[in-house]
Coordinates of C-alpha atoms (C1' of nucleotides) in Angstrom, one line a residue:
Chain A
M1 CA 0.0 0.0 0.0
E2 CA 2.2 2.7 -1.4
Q3 CA -0.8 5.0 -1.0
K4 CA -0.6 4.7 2.8
S5 CA 3.0 5.7 2.9
L6 CA 2.2 8.9 1.0
K7 CA -0.6 9.7 3.3
M8 CA 1.6 9.2 6.3
F9 CA 4.4 11.3 4.8
C10 CA 2.0 14.2 4.2
H11 CA 0.8 14.0 7.8
L12 CA 4.3 13.7 9.1
A13 CA 5.3 16.8 7.1
Q14 CA 2.7 18.6 9.1
T15 CA 3.3 17.3 12.6
L16 CA 7.0 16.7 12.3
H17 CA 6.5 14.1 14.9
F18 CA 6.8 10.4 14.2
G19 CA 4.9 9.3 17.3
K20 CA 1.9 11.4 16.6
T21 CA 1.7 10.6 12.9
A22 CA 2.2 6.9 13.6
E23 CA -0.7 7.0 16.1
A24 CA -2.9 8.9 13.8
H25 CA -2.5 6.2 11.2
H26 CA -2.8 3.3 13.6
V27 CA 0.7 2.0 13.1
S28 CA 3.7 1.8 15.4
A29 CA 6.4 4.4 15.2
S30 CA 8.8 1.9 13.9
T31 CA 6.6 1.1 11.0
L32 CA 6.3 4.8 10.1
S33 CA 10.0 5.2 10.5
R34 CA 10.7 2.4 8.1
A35 CA 8.1 3.6 5.6
I36 CA 9.9 6.9 5.4
Q37 CA 13.2 5.2 5.1
R38 CA 12.0 3.1 2.3
I39 CA 10.9 6.2 0.4
E40 CA 14.2 7.9 1.1
T41 CA 16.4 5.1 -0.2
E42 CA 14.2 4.6 -3.2
L43 CA 14.6 8.3 -4.0
G44 CA 18.2 8.3 -3.0
C45 CA 17.9 11.4 -0.9
E46 CA 16.8 12.5 2.6
L47 CA 13.4 13.8 3.0
L48 CA 13.5 14.7 6.7
L49 CA 16.3 15.6 9.0
R50 CA 15.7 14.0 12.3
D51 CA 18.1 15.3 14.9
N52 CA 16.7 13.4 17.8
R53 CA 14.9 16.5 19.2
S54 CA 13.2 17.8 16.1
V55 CA 12.2 16.8 12.7
V56 CA 12.4 19.1 9.7
L57 CA 11.7 18.8 6.0
T58 CA 14.6 19.1 3.7
E59 CA 14.4 20.8 0.4
A60 CA 13.8 17.5 -1.3
G61 CA 11.2 16.8 1.4
Q62 CA 9.2 19.8 0.4
Q63 CA 9.3 18.8 -3.2
F64 CA 8.2 15.3 -2.3
L65 CA 5.4 16.6 -0.2
Q66 CA 4.0 18.4 -3.3
F67 CA 4.4 15.3 -5.3
A68 CA 2.7 13.2 -2.7
Q69 CA -0.2 15.5 -2.4
Q70 CA -0.5 15.6 -6.1
Q71 CA -0.6 11.9 -6.4
L72 CA -3.1 11.5 -3.7
A73 CA -5.3 14.1 -5.2
Q74 CA -5.2 12.4 -8.5
W75 CA -6.2 9.1 -7.0
Q76 CA -9.2 10.7 -5.3
S77 CA -10.2 12.4 -8.4
L78 CA -10.0 9.2 -10.3
Q79 CA -12.2 7.5 -7.8
L80 CA -14.7 10.2 -8.0
A81 CA -14.7 10.2 -11.8
L82 CA -15.3 6.5 -11.9
N83 CA -17.9 6.4 -9.3
D84 CA -19.6 9.3 -10.9
Q85 CA -19.7 7.4 -14.2
Q86 CA -21.2 4.4 -12.6
T87 CA -23.8 6.8 -11.3
Q88 CA -24.5 4.3 -8.6
L89 CA -22.3 2.0 -6.7
Q90 CA -23.1 -1.6 -7.6
G91 CA -21.9 -5.1 -7.0
K92 CA -22.3 -7.6 -4.2
L93 CA -21.6 -7.2 -0.6
H94 CA -21.3 -10.3 1.5
I95 CA -22.2 -9.6 5.1
F96 CA -22.0 -12.0 8.1
C97 CA -24.1 -11.2 11.0
S98 CA -24.1 -12.8 14.4
V99 CA -27.5 -13.6 15.8
T100 CA -27.2 -11.1 18.6
A101 CA -26.5 -8.4 16.0
A102 CA -29.3 -9.5 13.7
Y103 CA -31.8 -8.6 16.4
S104 CA -30.5 -5.3 17.4
H105 CA -28.8 -3.3 14.7
L106 CA -28.8 -5.1 11.4
P107 CA -32.2 -3.9 10.2
S108 CA -31.5 -0.2 10.5
L109 CA -28.0 -0.6 9.1
L110 CA -29.3 -2.4 6.1
D111 CA -32.1 0.1 5.6
S112 CA -29.9 3.1 5.5
F113 CA -27.3 1.5 3.3
R114 CA -29.8 0.2 0.8
Q115 CA -31.4 3.6 0.6
Q116 CA -28.1 5.2 -0.4
H117 CA -27.0 2.4 -2.7
P118 CA -30.0 0.6 -4.0
L119 CA -28.1 -1.3 -6.7
V120 CA -25.8 -3.1 -4.3
E121 CA -26.8 -6.6 -3.8
I122 CA -26.6 -7.6 -0.2
M123 CA -25.8 -11.2 0.6
L124 CA -26.5 -11.9 4.2
T125 CA -25.3 -14.8 6.2
T126 CA -26.2 -15.2 9.9
G127 CA -24.5 -17.5 12.2
D128 CA -22.6 -18.0 15.4
A129 CA -21.0 -14.8 16.6
A130 CA -17.8 -16.7 17.2
D131 CA -17.5 -17.4 13.5
A132 CA -17.7 -13.8 12.4
F133 CA -14.1 -13.0 12.5
E134 CA -13.1 -16.3 10.9
Q135 CA -15.5 -15.6 8.0
V136 CA -14.0 -12.2 7.4
Q137 CA -10.5 -13.5 7.6
Q138 CA -11.1 -16.2 5.1
Q139 CA -12.8 -13.7 2.9
A140 CA -15.9 -15.7 2.8
V141 CA -17.7 -12.4 3.5
D142 CA -16.7 -8.8 3.1
L143 CA -18.0 -7.5 6.4
A144 CA -19.3 -8.9 9.6
I145 CA -21.3 -7.3 12.3
A146 CA -20.2 -8.8 15.5
V147 CA -19.1 -8.3 19.1
K148 CA -15.6 -7.1 19.7
P149 CA -13.5 -9.7 21.3
E150 CA -11.0 -9.0 24.0
T151 CA -8.1 -9.2 21.6
L152 CA -8.3 -8.4 18.0
S153 CA -5.7 -9.3 15.3
R154 CA -4.3 -6.2 13.7
M155 CA -5.5 -7.8 10.5
F156 CA -8.9 -6.5 11.2
H157 CA -10.6 -3.1 11.2
F158 CA -13.3 -2.8 13.8
Q159 CA -15.7 0.1 13.9
A160 CA -17.9 0.3 17.0
L161 CA -21.6 0.6 16.5
A162 CA -23.2 0.4 19.9
Q163 CA -23.1 -1.2 23.3
I164 CA -25.3 -4.1 23.9
P165 CA -26.2 -4.3 27.6
L166 CA -26.2 -7.7 29.2
A167 CA -28.5 -8.8 32.0
V168 CA -28.8 -11.6 34.5
I169 CA -32.0 -13.4 34.0
A170 CA -34.0 -15.9 36.0
P171 CA -37.2 -17.8 35.5
T172 CA -40.5 -16.2 36.6
M173 CA -42.4 -19.4 37.0
A174 CA -42.6 -20.8 40.5
C175 CA -39.7 -23.2 40.9
Q176 CA -36.7 -23.8 43.1
V177 CA -34.5 -21.4 41.1
Q178 CA -37.1 -18.7 41.3
Q179 CA -37.5 -19.1 45.0
A180 CA -33.7 -19.0 45.5
V181 CA -33.2 -15.7 43.7
N182 CA -36.0 -14.1 45.6
Q183 CA -34.2 -14.3 48.9
S184 CA -32.7 -11.1 50.3
V185 CA -29.2 -12.6 50.1
I186 CA -28.9 -14.8 47.1
P187 CA -26.9 -18.0 47.8
W188 CA -25.0 -17.9 44.4
A189 CA -23.0 -21.0 45.0
N190 CA -26.2 -23.1 45.1
I191 CA -28.1 -21.5 42.2
P192 CA -27.8 -23.5 39.0
M193 CA -26.3 -21.4 36.3
I194 CA -26.7 -21.7 32.5
L195 CA -23.4 -20.6 30.9
P196 CA -22.6 -19.5 27.4
E197 CA -20.3 -22.1 26.1
H198 CA -17.7 -19.9 24.6
G199 CA -16.9 -16.5 23.2
V200 CA -17.1 -13.1 24.7
A201 CA -20.3 -13.8 26.6
R202 CA -18.5 -16.5 28.5
K203 CA -15.7 -14.2 29.4
R204 CA -18.2 -11.7 30.7
F205 CA -19.9 -14.3 32.8
D206 CA -16.6 -15.5 34.3
Y207 CA -15.6 -12.0 35.2
W208 CA -18.9 -11.1 36.7
Y209 CA -19.1 -14.3 38.8
R210 CA -15.6 -14.1 40.0
R211 CA -16.3 -10.7 41.6
K212 CA -19.0 -12.3 43.8
Q213 CA -16.3 -14.4 45.5
Q214 CA -18.7 -17.3 46.0
G215 CA -16.4 -20.0 44.9
K216 CA -17.2 -22.2 42.0
P217 CA -20.5 -21.6 40.3
N218 CA -23.0 -24.4 40.3
I219 CA -23.2 -25.1 36.6
Y220 CA -26.4 -26.6 35.3
A221 CA -25.6 -26.4 31.6
T222 CA -23.4 -24.7 29.1
V223 CA -25.2 -23.6 26.0
A224 CA -24.1 -22.3 22.6
G225 CA -26.3 -19.5 21.4
H226 CA -28.0 -16.8 23.4
E227 CA -31.4 -17.8 22.3
A228 CA -31.1 -21.3 23.6
L229 CA -29.8 -19.9 26.9
V230 CA -32.8 -17.7 27.3
S231 CA -35.1 -20.7 26.7
M232 CA -33.4 -22.8 29.3
V233 CA -33.7 -20.1 31.8
A234 CA -37.3 -19.7 31.0
L235 CA -37.8 -23.4 31.6
G236 CA -36.6 -22.9 35.1
C237 CA -33.3 -24.7 34.7
G238 CA -31.3 -21.9 36.2
V239 CA -30.0 -18.4 36.1
G240 CA -28.0 -17.0 33.2
I241 CA -26.6 -14.0 31.4
A242 CA -27.8 -12.8 28.0
P243 CA -28.0 -9.7 26.0
K244 CA -31.1 -7.7 26.7
V245 CA -32.0 -7.5 23.1
V246 CA -32.1 -11.2 22.8
V247 CA -34.4 -11.4 25.8
E248 CA -36.7 -8.7 24.5
N249 CA -37.0 -10.6 21.2
S250 CA -37.4 -14.0 22.7
P251 CA -40.8 -15.7 22.4
V252 CA -40.4 -16.7 26.0
K253 CA -39.8 -13.2 27.1
D254 CA -42.6 -13.3 29.7
R255 CA -41.2 -16.3 31.4
V256 CA -37.9 -14.6 32.5
Q257 CA -37.1 -11.7 34.7
Y258 CA -34.1 -9.5 35.0
L259 CA -32.3 -9.7 38.3
E260 CA -31.4 -6.2 39.4
G261 CA -28.6 -5.2 41.8
V262 CA -26.6 -8.3 41.3
G263 CA -23.4 -6.6 40.0
D264 CA -22.5 -4.9 36.7
I265 CA -21.7 -6.7 33.5
A266 CA -19.7 -4.9 30.9
P267 CA -21.9 -4.6 27.8
F268 CA -20.9 -6.1 24.5
E269 CA -19.2 -3.8 22.1
L270 CA -21.1 -4.3 18.9
G271 CA -19.4 -3.1 15.8
I272 CA -18.7 -3.8 12.2
C273 CA -15.5 -5.6 11.1
C274 CA -13.6 -6.1 7.9
L275 CA -10.1 -6.8 6.8
N276 CA -7.9 -3.8 7.0
Q277 CA -6.8 -4.8 3.6
S278 CA -10.2 -4.3 2.1
R279 CA -10.9 -0.9 3.5
E280 CA -9.9 0.7 0.3
Q281 CA -12.5 -1.1 -1.7
S282 CA -15.2 1.3 -2.7
L283 CA -18.2 -0.8 -1.7
I284 CA -16.8 -1.4 1.7
Q285 CA -15.8 2.1 2.1
A286 CA -19.4 3.1 1.2
F287 CA -20.8 0.8 3.7
L288 CA -18.5 2.0 6.5
R289 CA -19.5 5.5 5.7
A290 CA -23.1 4.8 5.5
I291 CA -23.5 3.6 9.0
Chain B
M1 CA 5.3 -2.0 -5.0
E2 CA 2.3 -0.2 -6.3
Q3 CA 4.5 1.4 -8.9
K4 CA 5.0 -2.0 -10.6
S5 CA 1.3 -2.7 -10.8
L6 CA 0.8 0.5 -12.7
K7 CA 3.6 -0.3 -15.1
M8 CA 2.2 -3.7 -15.7
F9 CA -1.2 -2.3 -16.3
C10 CA 0.1 0.2 -18.8
H11 CA 1.9 -2.5 -20.7
L12 CA -1.1 -4.8 -20.5
A13 CA -3.3 -2.1 -21.9
Q14 CA -1.1 -2.2 -24.9
T15 CA -0.6 -5.9 -25.5
L16 CA -4.0 -6.9 -24.2
H17 CA -2.3 -10.2 -23.5
F18 CA -1.7 -11.4 -19.9
G19 CA 1.0 -13.9 -20.8
K20 CA 3.1 -11.4 -22.8
T21 CA 2.9 -8.7 -20.3
A22 CA 3.7 -11.0 -17.4
E23 CA 6.7 -12.3 -19.2
A24 CA 7.9 -8.8 -20.0
H25 CA 7.8 -8.0 -16.4
H26 CA 9.4 -11.2 -15.2
V27 CA 6.4 -12.3 -13.2
S28 CA 4.0 -15.2 -13.7
A29 CA 0.7 -14.7 -15.4
S30 CA -1.1 -15.4 -12.1
T31 CA 0.8 -12.6 -10.4
L32 CA -0.2 -10.2 -13.1
S33 CA -3.8 -11.4 -13.0
R34 CA -4.0 -10.9 -9.3
A35 CA -2.3 -7.5 -9.5
I36 CA -5.0 -6.3 -11.9
Q37 CA -7.7 -7.9 -9.7
R38 CA -6.4 -6.0 -6.8
I39 CA -6.6 -2.7 -8.6
E40 CA -10.1 -3.5 -9.8
T41 CA -11.5 -4.4 -6.4
E42 CA -9.9 -1.4 -4.9
L43 CA -11.4 0.8 -7.5
G44 CA -14.7 -1.1 -7.4
C45 CA -15.0 -1.5 -11.2
E46 CA -13.7 -3.6 -14.0
L47 CA -10.7 -2.3 -16.0
L48 CA -10.5 -5.0 -18.5
L49 CA -13.0 -7.4 -20.0
R50 CA -11.4 -10.8 -20.4
D51 CA -13.5 -13.0 -22.4
N52 CA -11.1 -15.9 -22.6
R53 CA -10.1 -15.2 -26.2
S54 CA -9.5 -11.6 -26.0
V55 CA -8.9 -8.8 -23.6
V56 CA -10.3 -5.3 -24.0
L57 CA -10.1 -2.1 -22.0
T58 CA -13.3 -0.9 -20.5
E59 CA -14.3 2.7 -20.4
A60 CA -13.0 2.8 -16.8
G61 CA -9.8 1.0 -18.0
Q62 CA -9.1 3.8 -20.4
Q63 CA -9.4 6.4 -17.7
F64 CA -7.3 4.4 -15.4
L65 CA -4.7 4.0 -18.1
Q66 CA -4.4 7.8 -18.3
F67 CA -4.2 8.0 -14.6
A68 CA -1.5 5.4 -14.4
Q69 CA 0.6 7.0 -17.1
Q70 CA 0.2 10.3 -15.3
Q71 CA 1.3 9.0 -12.0
L72 CA 4.3 7.2 -13.5
A73 CA 5.3 10.3 -15.4
Q74 CA 5.1 12.4 -12.2
W75 CA 7.3 9.9 -10.4
Q76 CA 9.9 10.0 -13.1
S77 CA 9.8 13.7 -13.2
L78 CA 10.2 13.9 -9.4
Q79 CA 13.2 11.7 -9.6
L80 CA 14.7 13.8 -12.3
A81 CA 14.1 17.0 -10.4
L82 CA 15.7 15.6 -7.3
N83 CA 18.7 14.2 -9.0
D84 CA 19.1 17.3 -10.9
Q85 CA 19.1 19.3 -7.7
Q86 CA 21.7 17.1 -6.2
T87 CA 23.6 17.7 -9.4
Q88 CA 25.5 14.5 -8.8
L89 CA 24.4 11.3 -7.3
Q90 CA 26.1 10.7 -4.0
G91 CA 26.2 8.3 -1.2
K92 CA 27.8 5.0 -0.5
L93 CA 27.6 1.9 -2.5
H94 CA 28.7 -1.4 -0.9
I95 CA 29.9 -3.9 -3.4
F96 CA 30.9 -7.4 -2.8
C97 CA 33.2 -9.0 -5.4
S98 CA 34.2 -12.6 -5.7
V99 CA 37.9 -13.1 -6.2
T100 CA 37.3 -14.4 -9.7
A101 CA 35.4 -11.3 -10.6
A102 CA 38.0 -9.0 -9.1
Y103 CA 40.5 -10.2 -11.6
S104 CA 38.5 -10.0 -14.7
H105 CA 35.8 -7.4 -14.7
L106 CA 35.8 -5.3 -11.6
P107 CA 38.4 -2.7 -12.6
S108 CA 36.7 -1.6 -15.8
L109 CA 33.3 -1.6 -14.1
L110 CA 34.5 0.6 -11.3
D111 CA 36.3 2.9 -13.7
S112 CA 33.3 3.6 -15.8
F113 CA 31.0 4.0 -12.8
R114 CA 33.3 6.4 -11.0
Q115 CA 33.7 8.4 -14.1
Q116 CA 30.0 9.0 -14.3
H117 CA 29.4 9.4 -10.6
P118 CA 32.6 10.7 -8.9
L119 CA 30.9 11.6 -5.7
V120 CA 29.7 8.1 -4.9
E121 CA 31.8 6.4 -2.3
I122 CA 32.5 2.9 -3.3
M123 CA 33.0 0.4 -0.5
L124 CA 34.4 -2.8 -1.8
T125 CA 34.6 -6.1 -0.1
T126 CA 36.2 -9.1 -1.7
G127 CA 35.7 -12.6 -0.6
D128 CA 34.6 -16.1 -1.4
A129 CA 32.3 -16.3 -4.4
A130 CA 29.9 -18.5 -2.5
D131 CA 29.3 -15.8 0.0
A132 CA 28.3 -13.2 -2.6
F133 CA 24.5 -13.9 -2.6
E134 CA 24.4 -14.3 1.1
Q135 CA 26.0 -10.9 1.5
V136 CA 23.4 -9.4 -0.8
Q137 CA 20.6 -11.1 0.9
Q138 CA 21.5 -9.9 4.3
Q139 CA 21.9 -6.5 2.9
A140 CA 25.5 -6.4 4.1
V141 CA 26.2 -5.0 0.6
D142 CA 24.2 -3.4 -2.1
L143 CA 25.6 -5.2 -5.0
A144 CA 27.7 -8.3 -5.7
I145 CA 29.6 -9.2 -8.7
A146 CA 29.5 -13.0 -8.8
V147 CA 29.0 -16.1 -10.7
K148 CA 25.5 -17.1 -11.5
P149 CA 24.5 -20.2 -9.6
E150 CA 22.4 -23.0 -11.1
T151 CA 19.3 -21.9 -9.3
L152 CA 18.7 -18.4 -8.2
S153 CA 16.1 -17.3 -5.7
R154 CA 13.6 -14.9 -7.2
M155 CA 14.6 -12.5 -4.5
F156 CA 17.6 -11.5 -6.6
H157 CA 18.1 -9.6 -9.7
F158 CA 21.0 -10.9 -11.8
Q159 CA 22.3 -9.1 -14.8
A160 CA 24.8 -11.0 -16.9
L161 CA 28.2 -9.3 -17.6
A162 CA 30.3 -11.9 -19.3
Q163 CA 31.3 -15.5 -19.7
I164 CA 34.3 -16.6 -17.8
P165 CA 35.9 -19.6 -19.6
L166 CA 37.1 -22.5 -17.5
A167 CA 40.0 -24.7 -18.3
V168 CA 41.5 -27.9 -17.2
I169 CA 45.0 -27.3 -16.0
A170 CA 47.9 -29.6 -15.3
P171 CA 51.5 -29.0 -14.0
T172 CA 54.3 -28.3 -16.5
M173 CA 57.1 -29.5 -14.3
A174 CA 58.2 -33.1 -14.8
C175 CA 56.3 -35.3 -12.4
Q176 CA 54.0 -38.3 -12.4
V177 CA 50.9 -36.1 -13.1
Q178 CA 52.6 -34.4 -16.0
Q179 CA 53.6 -37.7 -17.5
A180 CA 50.2 -39.1 -17.1
V181 CA 48.4 -36.4 -18.9
N182 CA 50.8 -36.5 -21.8
Q183 CA 49.7 -40.0 -22.8
S184 CA 47.6 -40.2 -25.9
V185 CA 44.7 -41.7 -23.9
I186 CA 44.6 -40.1 -20.5
P187 CA 43.8 -42.6 -17.7
W188 CA 41.5 -40.2 -15.9
A189 CA 40.6 -42.6 -13.1
N190 CA 44.3 -42.7 -12.0
I191 CA 45.0 -39.0 -12.3
P192 CA 44.9 -37.2 -9.0
M193 CA 42.4 -34.3 -9.2
I194 CA 42.2 -31.1 -7.2
L195 CA 38.6 -30.2 -6.8
P196 CA 36.9 -26.9 -5.9
E197 CA 35.4 -27.6 -2.5
H198 CA 32.0 -26.1 -3.3
G199 CA 30.0 -23.7 -5.3
V200 CA 29.4 -23.4 -9.0
A201 CA 32.9 -24.5 -9.9
R202 CA 32.4 -27.8 -8.1
K203 CA 29.2 -28.4 -10.1
R204 CA 31.0 -27.7 -13.3
F205 CA 33.7 -30.2 -12.4
D206 CA 31.2 -32.9 -11.4
Y207 CA 29.4 -32.5 -14.7
W208 CA 32.5 -32.4 -16.8
Y209 CA 34.0 -35.5 -15.1
R210 CA 30.8 -37.5 -15.2
R211 CA 30.7 -37.2 -19.0
K212 CA 34.0 -39.0 -19.2
Q213 CA 32.4 -42.1 -17.7
Q214 CA 35.6 -43.1 -16.0
G215 CA 34.1 -44.0 -12.6
K216 CA 35.0 -42.1 -9.5
P217 CA 37.7 -39.5 -9.8
N218 CA 40.9 -40.0 -7.9
I219 CA 40.6 -37.0 -5.5
Y220 CA 43.9 -35.7 -4.3
A221 CA 42.4 -32.7 -2.5
T222 CA 39.5 -30.3 -2.4
V223 CA 40.3 -26.7 -2.2
A224 CA 38.3 -23.6 -1.4
G225 CA 39.4 -20.7 -3.7
H226 CA 40.5 -20.9 -7.2
E227 CA 43.9 -19.3 -6.5
A228 CA 44.8 -22.0 -4.1
L229 CA 43.7 -24.6 -6.6
V230 CA 46.0 -23.2 -9.3
S231 CA 48.9 -23.2 -6.8
M232 CA 48.3 -26.9 -6.0
V233 CA 48.2 -27.8 -9.6
A234 CA 51.4 -25.9 -10.2
L235 CA 53.1 -27.8 -7.4
G236 CA 52.3 -31.0 -9.3
C237 CA 49.7 -32.4 -7.0
G238 CA 47.2 -33.1 -9.7
V239 CA 44.9 -31.8 -12.4
G240 CA 42.2 -29.3 -11.8
I241 CA 39.7 -26.9 -13.2
A242 CA 39.9 -23.2 -12.8
P243 CA 38.8 -20.0 -14.6
K244 CA 41.3 -19.0 -17.2
V245 CA 41.5 -15.4 -15.8
V246 CA 42.7 -16.8 -12.5
V247 CA 45.3 -18.8 -14.2
E248 CA 46.5 -15.9 -16.3
N249 CA 46.8 -13.7 -13.2
S250 CA 48.4 -16.3 -11.1
P251 CA 52.1 -15.9 -10.1
V252 CA 52.6 -19.5 -10.9
K253 CA 51.1 -19.1 -14.3
D254 CA 54.2 -20.5 -16.0
R255 CA 54.1 -23.7 -14.1
V256 CA 50.7 -24.9 -15.3
Q257 CA 49.5 -25.8 -18.8
Y258 CA 46.0 -26.0 -20.2
L259 CA 44.9 -29.4 -21.3
E260 CA 43.1 -29.1 -24.6
G261 CA 40.6 -31.5 -26.1
V262 CA 39.5 -33.0 -22.9
G263 CA 35.9 -32.0 -23.1
D264 CA 34.0 -28.8 -22.8
I265 CA 33.2 -27.1 -19.6
A266 CA 30.4 -24.6 -19.5
P267 CA 31.8 -21.2 -18.7
F268 CA 30.9 -19.2 -15.6
E269 CA 28.2 -16.7 -16.1
L270 CA 29.6 -13.6 -14.5
G271 CA 27.2 -10.9 -13.6
I272 CA 26.0 -8.4 -11.1
C273 CA 23.4 -9.2 -8.6
C274 CA 21.3 -7.2 -6.2
L275 CA 18.0 -7.6 -4.4
N276 CA 15.0 -7.1 -6.6
Q277 CA 13.7 -5.0 -3.8
S278 CA 16.5 -2.5 -4.1
R279 CA 16.4 -2.1 -7.9
E280 CA 14.4 1.1 -7.4
Q281 CA 17.1 2.7 -5.4
S282 CA 18.7 5.4 -7.4
L283 CA 22.3 4.6 -6.7
I284 CA 21.8 1.0 -7.6
Q285 CA 19.8 1.9 -10.7
A286 CA 22.7 4.2 -11.7
F287 CA 25.2 1.4 -11.3
L288 CA 23.2 -1.1 -13.2
R289 CA 22.8 1.4 -16.0
A290 CA 26.5 2.4 -16.0
I291 CA 27.7 -1.1 -16.7
Chain C
dA1 C1' -18.2 -34.4 -32.2
dA2 C1' -14.0 -35.3 -29.9
dT3 C1' -9.5 -33.7 -28.9
dC4 C1' -6.0 -30.4 -28.6
dG5 C1' -3.8 -25.9 -27.7
dT6 C1' -4.3 -21.3 -25.8
dT7 C1' -5.4 -18.2 -22.3
dG8 C1' -6.9 -16.4 -17.9
dT9 C1' -8.1 -17.7 -13.1
dT10 C1' -7.8 -20.1 -8.5
dG11 C1' -6.1 -23.4 -4.5
dC12 C1' -2.3 -23.9 -1.9
dA13 C1' 2.2 -24.1 0.1
dA14 C1' 6.4 -21.7 0.1
dA15 C1' 8.9 -17.5 -0.3
dT16 C1' 9.2 -12.7 0.8
dT17 C1' 8.0 -8.7 3.1
dT18 C1' 6.1 -6.0 6.7
dT19 C1' 5.1 -5.2 11.4
dG20 C1' 5.2 -4.4 16.4
dC21 C1' 7.7 -5.1 20.6
dA22 C1' 11.6 -4.5 23.2
dA23 C1' 16.0 -2.7 23.5
dT24 C1' 19.2 1.1 22.2
dG25 C1' 21.3 5.5 21.5
dA26 C1' 21.0 10.1 21.8
dT27 C1' 19.6 14.4 24.0
dA28 C1' 17.0 17.7 26.7
dC29 C1' 15.1 18.7 31.3
dG30 C1' 14.9 18.5 36.2
Chain D
dC1 C1' 23.4 12.6 37.4
dG2 C1' 19.0 10.5 36.8
dT3 C1' 14.7 10.6 34.1
dA4 C1' 11.9 11.3 30.3
dT5 C1' 11.4 11.8 25.1
dC6 C1' 11.9 10.4 20.6
dA7 C1' 13.6 8.1 16.6
dT8 C1' 15.9 3.9 15.1
dT9 C1' 17.2 -1.1 15.0
dG10 C1' 17.3 -6.5 16.0
dC11 C1' 14.4 -10.0 15.9
dA12 C1' 10.7 -13.2 15.6
dA13 C1' 5.9 -13.4 14.5
dA14 C1' 2.3 -12.1 11.3
dA15 C1' 0.7 -10.9 6.9
dT16 C1' 1.1 -10.7 2.1
dT17 C1' 2.6 -12.1 -2.4
dT18 C1' 4.2 -15.4 -5.5
dG19 C1' 4.7 -19.3 -8.7
dC20 C1' 3.3 -23.8 -9.7
dA21 C1' -0.1 -26.9 -10.9
dA22 C1' -4.8 -27.8 -11.7
dC23 C1' -8.7 -25.9 -13.9
dA24 C1' -12.2 -23.9 -16.8
dA25 C1' -13.5 -21.8 -21.0
dC26 C1' -13.3 -21.6 -25.8
dG27 C1' -11.7 -21.7 -30.6
dA28 C1' -9.3 -24.6 -34.0
dT29 C1' -8.4 -29.0 -36.0
dT30 C1' -8.8 -33.6 -37.0

DNA sequence: AATCGTTGTTGCAAATTTTGCAATGATACG
DNA sequence: CGTATCATTGCAAAATTTGCAACAACGATT
């Protein structure tokens, strides 16, 4: 991505500060340093004088700055011209959407995008949230709407959309579980819990439960998929954690209740993700801008 | 190397033939194909219509062609402007030179380069030919003048300079070896041989000897370095193979003779080598052009 | 109609390049 | 002097690009 080096150089010519420019472009200082070095050796002359306390443009650097700006401007202008010609963006956009996201944010996203770009064919795949990043990585899809994991490979671009609050839920029907949670001091260690099998939800649960300092949880079942978890809670099997949106949209909504005052759970960071690589693609660019 | 993709596209727009353009740029057809695809998806539109029997530029392709030519021209013009300003190319150029090459071609190369670019500081390292490519790879030097190996990593650029003929040499002094090689039919299997220890020279020897179909050679010694090999032959230890230049320049030149009519040995391909990566660097470019 | 020869594209592993982290060197500021 | 900044470099890990081989499409030829 020669393009990116030019952009960084232009920025750097302004700030005259490697650290800041690097941060602004989401790369490490060393990456920026080497990008500049690459240009310099390719050109055979110094663009910047770094004297350890300050950075200044050389004569050649100023010329290169002009050149770089020119090149970038031409690129933009080409893009504009081509998009203009096509009148409307068109093509296919494969999107993967975790089930959680499908409830909460997908409809409005899709709406607003389709309104702006009616010719773009949207191909939607829904599935397990845990697969979202894999799908993107393998380029099975262009974009995924998913929950931000704790650690994210630098390969990906993640753009936050919203917070999805989680809640602790218990059955409303009269049963042992329901009675247990209605006591003034809830005996957590005895209450059967329904755990998310894996993924970010599980992490959230573990963290939330650990803060109670009640020893090991009494695990009734582990379940893959929030919907199933809600169902199990509704059946009176135990207490669990789920996104509120899932609960609201569940057919068994009336048979579960939120437990209040039982400790905070950090909400899910819902967002849209794609390969950093593909951020230059015009369809993807359009989508990211449309949201 | 975005630059390269643009060049390839321009060429392709002319030939309208992936195979030819790919060959002209020393890449495989698939590489070219994918380079074009990359540009296309980045732009979000098709540049070329390939209908399996013919390739044609689309409307967008024509626009892109103009764009590409413009960008390349600007790059060239920038380079010119900068070089112009510097009046003279300057900097350091590290060159590694195998001993073989030092005898034969280095002086004239250096002469003509220094004449054109007197401000460039040349740092010369001589050493074992076998190390040449390693030195270049590790970027310990910018260029190496060396013998082309049988297989060459695509990482390198190799530009042929000349052929270095090899010869079979024997001692002139009266000794067993000298007597043996003077017979009308030379009993190769009995003649002690001095072998190059490794490298291209060894390969050449092996191939040459195998064609004699005389079984295993009688190996007197294996020697690293052509000079030493010549010396051993001069001392009467055996018969060996060495580049003629080395023989001509050897202080013991009078004490060895060439054996004629003993089979052909493919000459060394002497040339200059650098990383493909660094071919864009102006100093290196200048050197490659100067030769 | 079946087969062959061309030509561009794709799966895949290997080669090559780029990246970030941690360590370094250099310099200003307390 | 010690500490804090700031750019650069060694190094291993991560990401990207490449070529080969297999393939698919299609015209030419038998």
